[in-house]
Amino acid sequence: MRQTVEAICTLTALFAVLVANAQVANTPVPRYDLLLKGGHVIDPANGLDGKRDVAVLVGKVAAVEKDIPANEALKVVDVSGLYVTPGLIDIHYHVGHGGAPLNWFAPDSPDHEVPALAALLTADPRSQLAPLGVPADLALQSGVTTIVDAGTAGADTFLQEKEEVIDHAKVRVLAFLNIVADGMTGGLEQTVDQMDVKRCADTVLRYSDIIVGVKTAHYWTQKPLEELHPTWAAVDRAVACGEAAKVPVMFDFWPRPERSYADLILEKARPGDIHTHVFAQQFPIVLEDGKLNPILQQARNRGVIFDVGHGAGSFWFRNAVRAVKQGFVPDSMSTDLHTGDFLILSMSNVMSKFLSMGVPLSDLIRRATVNPAHEIHRPELGTLSIGKDADIAVLDELHGHFGYIDCGYAKMEGTSQIVARMTIRAGRILYDPSGLSMVQWEKARPQYFNIPMLQGSLPATADSYPRN
Ligand SMILES: [Zn+2]
């Protein structure tokens, strides 16, 4: 929030100076802070798919038109040959603060100690866990402007996650609250007593500006069921919290003989609930004859949502390719990003796989913008509608020979790849690694060439556009 206010102040001051200068010089008054000129806009929320210019003023989308004159903006960026889309939304992400483990937020977590030392001293296998949460702003590298943490924290640990990570991120961070009060703490995610419906619902309602749903995951997947671990405890309690707080539930699920996938998506899941990891190895997506399992369409007819949630263990081409060929594309793209997969995975990578399977780019953008926005009941996101936050991605579609991999270490070849060239969040240019919006260094304003002597000197930057 502080950064947003600063950015607005900077933009307003900049605007005032330029208006004054323009009036003196009798030149046209710039109406916009930023103009993305000449790009191909894909904005499925508004049914737009064609050449348009996009203008931004004080952090909001101000105009989307066929031709906006360049002299109407303070900063003009030539994006011809590129796609301009609403900032992408990744609804399955795991935040940390630069190496924090997923259970960092639990006050008694052994991972607060030095892991190797703690392992030696306590012999507790949990203290040997590698940190799993990744910095939220890593998402900006894929054109993502909103991420939704998928249950890293629960009712008892959410405040810490909020204060240590969410409140400091430049990317917008929302969250599914884990039905388990301690969040993702390995073994503790199995403790039914920790799945407290009232604490869950109270927390969702208290932080309804950030928490958009409930998450259940990893529940009792190996050992025999017994009295302390009823078959559907995690799913039932997550749904009860979803009912109480009137929010959707995201399921990470493992079928077993006592609880089938069909039971989950045809009985337990409510309309609007989300099955993430849909192409994981454990689901009967394709039947023995190679045909798509009809329960998927039956569930869709009931309003159940299917999400990718790729991750390090939840995406198999044997499911994905055959399902997509038969017309079943997940409703939303998402990464399940954590440190176990961030070296190879990104939102761009996930979307590139589907592009290479033949899903048109405009359809993919729909599944990375307006669809996830509606899944989390935030229709104001994922759109370039006038007056909304100027969250914008500039994407390039590369053509060539590319290799893609799945979680079963199989590969698929493709001829297309999506790469983010620029990411704008509330009007600020936060990611622009090739300098699309920057001036050639020799042409920078004079203060760029200053050697600062004292703190408080004019910053040696080539322009004054807000970039952090
Ligand atoms: Zn996950």
Short mmCIF file of C-alpha atoms and ligand atoms in Angstrom, two decimals:
data_model
loop_
_atom_site.label_atom_id
_atom_site.label_comp_id
_atom_site.label_asym_id
_atom_site.label_seq_id
_atom_site.Cartn_x
_atom_site.Cartn_y
_atom_site.Cartn_z
CA MET A 1 0.00 0.00 0.00
CA ARG A 2 2.82 2.38 0.96
CA GLN A 3 4.47 1.77 -2.40
CA THR A 4 1.20 2.31 -4.24
CA VAL A 5 0.67 5.64 -2.48
CA GLU A 6 4.25 6.66 -3.30
CA ALA A 7 3.76 5.70 -6.92
CA ILE A 8 0.54 7.70 -7.14
CA CYS A 9 2.27 10.73 -5.55
CA THR A 10 5.19 10.43 -7.99
CA LEU A 11 2.86 10.13 -10.94
CA THR A 12 0.68 13.03 -9.81
CA ALA A 13 3.73 15.28 -9.26
CA LEU A 14 5.20 14.26 -12.60
CA PHE A 15 1.90 14.95 -14.30
CA ALA A 16 1.61 18.42 -12.74
CA VAL A 17 5.13 19.37 -13.87
CA LEU A 18 4.47 18.21 -17.42
CA VAL A 19 1.14 19.94 -17.65
CA ALA A 20 2.83 23.18 -16.53
CA ASN A 21 5.67 22.76 -19.04
CA ALA A 22 3.30 21.88 -21.83
CA GLN A 23 1.17 24.93 -21.19
CA VAL A 24 4.25 27.16 -21.30
CA ALA A 25 5.44 25.62 -24.54
CA ASN A 26 1.92 25.58 -25.98
CA THR A 27 2.21 21.88 -26.85
CA PRO A 28 -0.56 19.29 -26.36
CA VAL A 29 -1.15 18.43 -22.71
CA PRO A 30 -0.35 14.78 -21.95
CA ARG A 31 -3.49 13.07 -20.72
CA TYR A 32 -1.87 9.81 -19.71
CA ASP A 33 1.12 8.63 -17.70
CA LEU A 34 1.82 5.63 -19.91
CA LEU A 35 0.85 4.50 -23.38
CA LEU A 36 1.45 0.99 -24.72
CA LYS A 37 1.36 1.56 -28.44
CA GLY A 38 0.85 -0.80 -31.34
CA GLY A 39 0.30 -4.06 -29.45
CA HIS A 40 -2.19 -6.86 -30.01
CA VAL A 41 -4.57 -6.70 -27.07
CA ILE A 42 -6.17 -9.91 -25.80
CA ASP A 43 -8.71 -9.04 -23.09
CA PRO A 44 -11.23 -11.90 -22.96
CA ALA A 45 -13.26 -10.22 -20.20
CA ASN A 46 -14.15 -7.51 -22.74
CA GLY A 47 -14.21 -9.74 -25.82
CA LEU A 48 -11.18 -7.91 -27.23
CA ASP A 49 -8.68 -9.62 -29.53
CA GLY A 50 -6.96 -7.22 -31.91
CA LYS A 51 -4.67 -4.24 -32.37
CA ARG A 52 -5.27 -1.60 -29.69
CA ASP A 53 -3.36 1.05 -27.77
CA VAL A 54 -3.64 0.98 -23.98
CA ALA A 55 -3.29 4.11 -21.83
CA VAL A 56 -2.72 4.31 -18.07
CA LEU A 57 -3.37 7.21 -15.71
CA VAL A 58 -2.55 7.24 -11.98
CA GLY A 59 -2.35 3.47 -11.77
CA LYS A 60 -5.62 2.75 -13.58
CA VAL A 61 -6.52 1.67 -17.09
CA ALA A 62 -7.60 4.95 -18.70
CA ALA A 63 -8.22 4.08 -22.36
CA VAL A 64 -8.13 1.11 -24.74
CA GLU A 65 -8.54 2.42 -28.28
CA LYS A 66 -7.50 1.78 -31.85
CA ASP A 67 -5.18 4.78 -32.07
CA ILE A 68 -4.15 6.97 -29.17
CA PRO A 69 -1.72 9.73 -30.29
CA ALA A 70 1.76 9.32 -28.81
CA ASN A 71 1.89 12.95 -27.67
CA GLU A 72 -0.98 12.32 -25.25
CA ALA A 73 1.25 10.34 -22.86
CA LEU A 74 4.31 11.11 -20.75
CA LYS A 75 5.84 7.70 -21.43
CA VAL A 76 5.22 5.79 -24.65
CA VAL A 77 6.28 2.18 -25.05
CA ASP A 78 6.33 0.61 -28.50
CA VAL A 79 4.87 -2.88 -28.08
CA SER A 80 4.25 -3.63 -31.74
CA GLY A 81 4.65 -7.32 -32.50
CA LEU A 82 3.78 -8.18 -28.88
CA TYR A 83 0.62 -9.16 -27.02
CA VAL A 84 -0.86 -6.92 -24.35
CA THR A 85 -3.08 -8.73 -21.86
CA PRO A 86 -4.48 -8.18 -18.38
CA GLY A 87 -1.90 -9.10 -15.74
CA LEU A 88 -2.03 -12.88 -15.35
CA ILE A 89 -3.46 -14.58 -12.26
CA ASP A 90 -1.79 -17.66 -10.78
CA ILE A 91 -4.21 -19.20 -8.29
CA HIS A 92 -1.86 -21.90 -6.97
CA TYR A 93 1.36 -20.53 -5.47
CA HIS A 94 3.28 -20.98 -2.20
CA VAL A 95 4.77 -17.81 -0.75
CA GLY A 96 7.72 -17.57 1.58
CA HIS A 97 10.32 -14.95 2.28
CA GLY A 98 13.36 -15.87 0.30
CA GLY A 99 13.93 -19.36 1.58
CA ALA A 100 11.38 -19.79 4.34
CA PRO A 101 9.96 -23.28 4.66
CA LEU A 102 6.25 -23.87 4.20
CA ASN A 103 5.87 -24.39 7.93
CA TRP A 104 7.83 -21.27 8.80
CA PHE A 105 4.66 -19.57 9.95
CA ALA A 106 4.05 -22.07 12.73
CA PRO A 107 5.49 -20.52 15.89
CA ASP A 108 6.80 -23.85 17.19
CA SER A 109 8.17 -24.93 13.84
CA PRO A 110 11.52 -26.70 14.11
CA ASP A 111 12.40 -24.98 10.87
CA HIS A 112 12.86 -21.72 12.72
CA GLU A 113 16.11 -23.27 13.87
CA VAL A 114 19.12 -23.81 11.65
CA PRO A 115 17.94 -26.92 9.79
CA ALA A 116 21.15 -28.95 9.83
CA LEU A 117 21.86 -28.19 13.45
CA ALA A 118 18.27 -28.85 14.46
CA ALA A 119 18.36 -32.17 12.66
CA LEU A 120 21.47 -33.17 14.58
CA LEU A 121 20.09 -32.09 17.92
CA THR A 122 16.55 -33.35 17.67
CA ALA A 123 16.66 -36.09 15.04
CA ASP A 124 13.25 -34.74 14.02
CA PRO A 125 12.86 -35.50 10.31
CA ARG A 126 10.71 -32.39 9.88
CA SER A 127 13.67 -30.21 10.78
CA GLN A 128 15.46 -31.54 7.71
CA LEU A 129 12.81 -30.17 5.40
CA ALA A 130 14.19 -27.79 2.83
CA PRO A 131 12.55 -24.36 2.69
CA LEU A 132 9.66 -24.55 0.23
CA GLY A 133 7.97 -21.15 -0.03
CA VAL A 134 9.22 -18.81 -2.75
CA PRO A 135 9.22 -14.99 -2.88
CA ALA A 136 5.90 -13.71 -4.15
CA ASP A 137 7.46 -11.29 -6.62
CA LEU A 138 9.13 -14.10 -8.57
CA ALA A 139 5.75 -14.37 -10.30
CA LEU A 140 6.29 -11.02 -12.04
CA GLN A 141 8.75 -12.71 -14.41
CA SER A 142 5.82 -14.40 -16.14
CA GLY A 143 3.51 -11.41 -16.49
CA VAL A 144 1.65 -12.45 -13.33
CA THR A 145 0.28 -9.57 -11.25
CA THR A 146 -1.90 -11.56 -8.84
CA ILE A 147 -0.98 -14.78 -7.05
CA VAL A 148 -3.10 -16.81 -4.68
CA ASP A 149 -1.22 -18.68 -2.00
CA ALA A 150 -2.68 -22.19 -1.86
CA GLY A 151 -2.99 -23.00 1.81
CA THR A 152 0.55 -22.44 2.98
CA ALA A 153 -0.90 -20.95 6.16
CA GLY A 154 -3.89 -21.87 8.31
CA ALA A 155 -5.95 -19.97 10.89
CA ASP A 156 -3.15 -19.97 13.49
CA THR A 157 -0.37 -18.94 11.10
CA PHE A 158 -2.07 -16.66 8.58
CA LEU A 159 -1.33 -13.41 10.41
CA GLN A 160 2.37 -14.15 10.33
CA GLU A 161 2.22 -14.98 6.63
CA LYS A 162 0.35 -11.71 6.05
CA GLU A 163 2.71 -9.53 8.07
CA GLU A 164 5.95 -11.13 6.87
CA VAL A 165 5.17 -11.73 3.21
CA ILE A 166 1.80 -10.62 1.85
CA ASP A 167 2.00 -7.04 3.14
CA HIS A 168 5.44 -6.53 1.54
CA ALA A 169 4.91 -8.03 -1.89
CA LYS A 170 4.73 -5.90 -5.03
CA VAL A 171 2.63 -8.51 -6.78
CA ARG A 172 -0.93 -8.74 -5.40
CA VAL A 173 -1.12 -11.70 -3.01
CA LEU A 174 -4.41 -13.35 -2.07
CA ALA A 175 -4.77 -16.67 -0.26
CA PHE A 176 -6.66 -19.89 0.22
CA LEU A 177 -6.60 -20.66 3.94
CA ASN A 178 -5.56 -24.18 4.87
CA ILE A 179 -8.34 -26.00 6.77
CA VAL A 180 -5.53 -27.17 9.08
CA ALA A 181 -4.94 -24.39 11.60
CA ASP A 182 -1.14 -24.70 11.47
CA GLY A 183 -1.07 -24.74 7.68
CA MET A 184 1.35 -26.91 5.72
CA THR A 185 3.45 -28.42 8.45
CA GLY A 186 3.98 -31.85 7.01
CA GLY A 187 2.75 -34.36 9.56
CA LEU A 188 0.46 -31.86 11.22
CA GLU A 189 -1.62 -31.62 8.05
CA GLN A 190 -2.90 -35.07 9.03
CA THR A 191 -4.23 -34.09 12.44
CA VAL A 192 -8.02 -33.94 12.23
CA ASP A 193 -8.24 -31.95 15.48
CA GLN A 194 -6.32 -29.19 13.71
CA MET A 195 -9.07 -28.96 11.08
CA ASP A 196 -11.22 -26.55 13.04
CA VAL A 197 -14.15 -25.30 10.97
CA LYS A 198 -14.97 -22.36 13.21
CA ARG A 199 -11.41 -21.03 13.47
CA CYS A 200 -11.10 -21.45 9.71
CA ALA A 201 -14.33 -19.58 8.92
CA ASP A 202 -13.63 -16.82 11.47
CA THR A 203 -10.21 -16.22 9.89
CA VAL A 204 -11.56 -16.20 6.33
CA LEU A 205 -14.16 -13.61 7.33
CA ARG A 206 -11.70 -11.49 9.33
CA TYR A 207 -9.32 -11.21 6.36
CA SER A 208 -11.88 -11.32 3.58
CA ASP A 209 -9.90 -8.67 1.67
CA ILE A 210 -7.11 -11.23 1.21
CA ILE A 211 -8.49 -14.73 1.82
CA VAL A 212 -10.57 -15.94 -1.12
CA GLY A 213 -11.16 -19.59 -0.24
CA VAL A 214 -10.24 -22.71 1.72
CA LYS A 215 -7.61 -25.32 0.85
CA THR A 216 -7.31 -28.96 1.79
CA ALA A 217 -4.33 -31.11 0.82
CA HIS A 218 -2.26 -34.24 1.36
CA TYR A 219 -4.71 -35.89 3.75
CA TRP A 220 -4.07 -39.50 4.77
CA THR A 221 -2.86 -40.87 1.48
CA GLN A 222 -0.92 -43.98 2.55
CA LYS A 223 -1.81 -45.63 5.85
CA PRO A 224 -5.06 -47.55 6.52
CA LEU A 225 -7.99 -45.42 7.59
CA GLU A 226 -8.87 -45.67 11.28
CA GLU A 227 -10.95 -43.95 13.92
CA LEU A 228 -8.68 -40.90 14.24
CA HIS A 229 -8.54 -40.48 10.48
CA PRO A 230 -12.00 -40.75 8.91
CA THR A 231 -12.08 -41.13 5.12
CA TRP A 232 -13.36 -37.69 4.20
CA ALA A 233 -12.38 -35.64 7.27
CA ALA A 234 -10.22 -33.07 5.44
CA VAL A 235 -12.61 -32.62 2.51
CA ASP A 236 -15.74 -32.46 4.68
CA ARG A 237 -14.28 -29.93 7.08
CA ALA A 238 -12.88 -27.76 4.30
CA VAL A 239 -16.32 -27.75 2.65
CA ALA A 240 -17.96 -26.91 6.00
CA CYS A 241 -15.62 -23.92 6.35
CA GLY A 242 -16.37 -22.92 2.74
CA GLU A 243 -20.10 -23.12 3.52
CA ALA A 244 -19.76 -21.05 6.68
CA ALA A 245 -17.60 -18.35 5.10
CA LYS A 246 -19.32 -18.51 1.68
CA VAL A 247 -16.08 -19.05 -0.25
CA PRO A 248 -14.90 -21.78 -2.64
CA VAL A 249 -12.75 -24.74 -1.60
CA MET A 250 -9.63 -25.84 -3.47
CA PHE A 251 -8.99 -29.59 -3.27
CA ASP A 252 -5.59 -31.27 -3.48
CA PHE A 253 -6.79 -34.88 -3.39
CA TRP A 254 -5.53 -38.44 -3.44
CA PRO A 255 -8.12 -41.12 -4.23
CA ARG A 256 -8.04 -44.47 -2.41
CA PRO A 257 -10.37 -47.46 -2.54
CA GLU A 258 -12.59 -45.94 0.16
CA ARG A 259 -12.85 -42.54 -1.56
CA SER A 260 -12.89 -42.28 -5.34
CA TYR A 261 -12.19 -39.33 -7.60
CA ALA A 262 -15.77 -39.60 -8.86
CA ASP A 263 -17.02 -39.24 -5.27
CA LEU A 264 -15.01 -36.03 -4.93
CA ILE A 265 -16.04 -34.27 -8.12
CA LEU A 266 -19.59 -35.65 -8.45
CA GLU A 267 -20.66 -35.64 -4.79
CA LYS A 268 -18.45 -33.73 -2.39
CA ALA A 269 -17.36 -30.73 -4.47
CA ARG A 270 -19.93 -27.94 -4.64
CA PRO A 271 -20.50 -25.79 -7.73
CA GLY A 272 -17.61 -23.31 -7.80
CA ASP A 273 -15.24 -25.54 -5.83
CA ILE A 274 -11.89 -26.15 -7.51
CA HIS A 275 -10.03 -29.40 -8.13
CA THR A 276 -6.36 -28.42 -8.52
CA HIS A 277 -3.65 -30.78 -9.89
CA VAL A 278 -6.21 -32.16 -12.37
CA PHE A 279 -3.57 -33.85 -14.57
CA ALA A 280 -1.69 -35.51 -11.70
CA GLN A 281 -0.82 -39.19 -12.03
CA GLN A 282 -3.43 -40.41 -9.54
CA PHE A 283 -6.55 -39.38 -11.45
CA PRO A 284 -8.42 -41.51 -14.02
CA ILE A 285 -8.55 -38.71 -16.59
CA VAL A 286 -8.33 -41.12 -19.52
CA LEU A 287 -10.00 -44.54 -19.54
CA GLU A 288 -8.35 -47.76 -20.78
CA ASP A 289 -9.74 -47.26 -24.28
CA GLY A 290 -8.04 -43.84 -24.44
CA LYS A 291 -11.31 -41.94 -24.12
CA LEU A 292 -11.74 -39.00 -21.77
CA ASN A 293 -13.40 -40.07 -18.52
CA PRO A 294 -17.02 -38.85 -18.78
CA ILE A 295 -17.09 -37.90 -15.08
CA LEU A 296 -15.04 -34.80 -15.94
CA GLN A 297 -17.78 -33.37 -18.12
CA GLN A 298 -20.45 -34.49 -15.64
CA ALA A 299 -18.60 -32.59 -12.90
CA ARG A 300 -18.24 -29.56 -15.16
CA ASN A 301 -21.99 -29.64 -15.78
CA ARG A 302 -22.40 -29.40 -11.98
CA GLY A 303 -20.18 -26.30 -11.93
CA VAL A 304 -17.00 -27.92 -10.57
CA ILE A 305 -13.84 -26.05 -11.64
CA PHE A 306 -10.63 -27.75 -12.83
CA ASP A 307 -7.23 -26.12 -12.28
CA VAL A 308 -3.75 -27.14 -13.48
CA GLY A 309 -1.61 -26.72 -10.31
CA HIS A 310 1.38 -28.18 -12.19
CA GLY A 311 3.99 -28.30 -9.42
CA ALA A 312 6.74 -30.86 -9.01
CA GLY A 313 4.37 -33.83 -8.80
CA SER A 314 1.03 -33.02 -10.39
CA PHE A 315 1.31 -32.87 -14.17
CA TRP A 316 1.54 -35.82 -16.56
CA PHE A 317 1.44 -35.50 -20.34
CA ARG A 318 -0.33 -38.89 -20.54
CA ASN A 319 -3.31 -37.16 -18.94
CA ALA A 320 -2.90 -33.62 -20.24
CA VAL A 321 -2.22 -34.24 -23.92
CA ARG A 322 -4.94 -36.87 -24.35
CA ALA A 323 -7.50 -34.77 -22.44
CA VAL A 324 -6.73 -31.59 -24.38
CA LYS A 325 -6.94 -33.49 -27.69
CA GLN A 326 -10.47 -34.50 -26.69
CA GLY A 327 -11.42 -30.93 -25.85
CA PHE A 328 -10.90 -30.93 -22.09
CA VAL A 329 -8.76 -27.94 -21.12
CA PRO A 330 -8.53 -26.98 -17.41
CA ASP A 331 -10.50 -23.85 -16.50
CA SER A 332 -7.44 -22.14 -15.03
CA MET A 333 -3.69 -22.29 -15.57
CA SER A 334 -1.56 -22.29 -12.40
CA THR A 335 1.92 -23.25 -11.26
CA ASP A 336 1.91 -24.62 -7.69
CA LEU A 337 5.21 -22.78 -7.48
CA HIS A 338 7.49 -23.68 -4.56
CA THR A 339 11.24 -24.18 -4.27
CA GLY A 340 10.89 -27.80 -5.36
CA ASP A 341 9.95 -26.69 -8.87
CA PHE A 342 10.78 -23.02 -9.42
CA LEU A 343 14.03 -23.71 -11.25
CA ILE A 344 12.15 -25.18 -14.21
CA LEU A 345 8.63 -23.97 -13.74
CA SER A 346 6.80 -20.68 -14.23
CA MET A 347 3.40 -19.51 -15.39
CA SER A 348 4.93 -18.92 -18.85
CA ASN A 349 6.19 -22.50 -18.89
CA VAL A 350 2.80 -23.95 -17.91
CA MET A 351 1.00 -21.89 -20.54
CA SER A 352 3.60 -22.74 -23.19
CA LYS A 353 2.89 -26.44 -22.68
CA PHE A 354 -0.80 -25.92 -23.41
CA LEU A 355 0.02 -23.67 -26.36
CA SER A 356 2.16 -26.49 -27.74
CA MET A 357 -0.73 -28.91 -27.23
CA GLY A 358 -2.76 -26.75 -29.59
CA VAL A 359 -4.74 -24.50 -27.23
CA PRO A 360 -5.02 -21.07 -28.91
CA LEU A 361 -3.23 -18.19 -27.16
CA SER A 362 -6.43 -16.17 -26.70
CA ASP A 363 -8.06 -19.16 -25.00
CA LEU A 364 -5.04 -19.56 -22.71
CA ILE A 365 -5.16 -15.89 -21.76
CA ARG A 366 -8.82 -16.38 -20.81
CA ARG A 367 -7.78 -19.26 -18.55
CA ALA A 368 -5.07 -17.09 -16.94
CA THR A 369 -7.11 -13.91 -16.44
CA VAL A 370 -10.90 -13.72 -16.41
CA ASN A 371 -11.47 -17.39 -15.49
CA PRO A 372 -9.32 -17.45 -12.34
CA ALA A 373 -10.65 -13.98 -11.39
CA HIS A 374 -14.17 -15.39 -11.36
CA GLU A 375 -13.10 -18.60 -9.61
CA ILE A 376 -11.88 -16.53 -6.64
CA HIS A 377 -14.88 -14.15 -6.85
CA ARG A 378 -12.72 -11.16 -7.81
CA PRO A 379 -14.28 -10.09 -11.13
CA GLU A 380 -12.49 -6.73 -10.92
CA LEU A 381 -9.21 -8.57 -11.67
CA GLY A 382 -8.00 -10.11 -14.93
CA THR A 383 -9.44 -7.36 -17.15
CA LEU A 384 -8.36 -4.18 -18.93
CA SER A 385 -11.71 -2.49 -18.26
CA ILE A 386 -11.48 1.29 -17.90
CA GLY A 387 -11.00 2.38 -14.29
CA LYS A 388 -9.60 -0.95 -13.06
CA ASP A 389 -6.08 -1.30 -11.66
CA ALA A 390 -3.57 -1.10 -14.51
CA ASP A 391 -2.27 -4.65 -14.07
CA ILE A 392 -0.87 -5.49 -17.50
CA ALA A 393 1.32 -8.15 -19.09
CA VAL A 394 3.24 -7.70 -22.34
CA LEU A 395 3.87 -11.14 -23.80
CA ASP A 396 5.87 -12.46 -26.73
CA GLU A 397 5.08 -15.67 -28.59
CA LEU A 398 8.30 -17.27 -29.83
CA HIS A 399 8.40 -19.82 -32.64
CA GLY A 400 11.06 -22.51 -32.92
CA HIS A 401 11.86 -25.89 -31.39
CA PHE A 402 11.26 -26.19 -27.67
CA GLY A 403 11.26 -29.08 -25.20
CA TYR A 404 8.78 -29.36 -22.35
CA ILE A 405 8.80 -31.79 -19.46
CA ASP A 406 6.28 -33.31 -17.05
CA CYS A 407 6.50 -34.68 -13.51
CA GLY A 408 7.05 -38.23 -14.73
CA TYR A 409 10.27 -37.06 -16.42
CA ALA A 410 8.76 -37.44 -19.86
CA LYS A 411 9.16 -34.82 -22.53
CA MET A 412 7.06 -33.27 -25.25
CA GLU A 413 8.33 -31.22 -28.14
CA GLY A 414 6.70 -27.97 -29.15
CA THR A 415 7.09 -25.15 -31.63
CA SER A 416 5.81 -22.25 -29.53
CA GLN A 417 6.82 -20.56 -26.32
CA ILE A 418 5.31 -17.70 -24.32
CA VAL A 419 7.74 -15.23 -22.78
CA ALA A 420 6.82 -12.21 -20.64
CA ARG A 421 8.53 -9.02 -21.80
CA MET A 422 7.03 -6.55 -19.35
CA THR A 423 4.84 -6.66 -16.22
CA ILE A 424 2.94 -3.64 -14.96
CA ARG A 425 1.21 -3.62 -11.59
CA ALA A 426 -1.12 -0.70 -10.79
CA GLY A 427 0.68 1.39 -13.41
CA ARG A 428 4.20 0.71 -12.13
CA ILE A 429 6.58 -1.06 -14.51
CA LEU A 430 7.96 -3.80 -12.23
CA TYR A 431 9.50 -6.13 -14.80
CA ASP A 432 11.15 -5.04 -18.04
CA PRO A 433 14.37 -7.01 -18.43
CA SER A 434 14.99 -6.05 -22.07
CA GLY A 435 14.31 -2.36 -21.47
CA LEU A 436 11.21 -2.06 -23.65
CA SER A 437 10.20 1.03 -21.69
CA MET A 438 13.67 2.44 -21.17
CA VAL A 439 15.75 4.98 -23.12
CA GLN A 440 19.07 4.23 -24.79
CA TRP A 441 21.68 5.07 -22.12
CA GLU A 442 23.39 7.76 -24.20
CA LYS A 443 20.06 9.58 -24.43
CA ALA A 444 19.29 9.48 -20.71
CA ARG A 445 18.46 12.71 -18.89
CA PRO A 446 21.46 14.61 -17.40
CA GLN A 447 21.09 13.33 -13.85
CA TYR A 448 21.71 9.75 -15.06
CA PHE A 449 25.32 10.84 -15.62
CA ASN A 450 25.74 12.32 -12.12
CA ILE A 451 28.17 10.71 -9.74
CA PRO A 452 26.27 11.05 -6.47
CA MET A 453 28.34 12.58 -3.69
CA LEU A 454 25.82 12.64 -0.87
CA GLN A 455 22.73 10.74 0.04
CA GLY A 456 19.72 12.64 -1.23
CA SER A 457 21.36 13.49 -4.56
CA LEU A 458 19.14 13.19 -7.59
CA PRO A 459 18.90 9.49 -8.44
CA ALA A 460 21.08 8.49 -11.38
CA THR A 461 18.15 7.12 -13.32
CA ALA A 462 17.42 7.64 -16.99
CA ASP A 463 13.81 8.68 -16.41
CA SER A 464 11.40 9.17 -13.53
CA TYR A 465 8.80 6.53 -14.38
CA PRO A 466 7.89 4.45 -11.26
CA ARG A 467 9.59 1.07 -11.50
CA ASN A 468 9.42 -0.44 -8.02
ZN ZN B 1 0.43 -26.58 -3.71
#
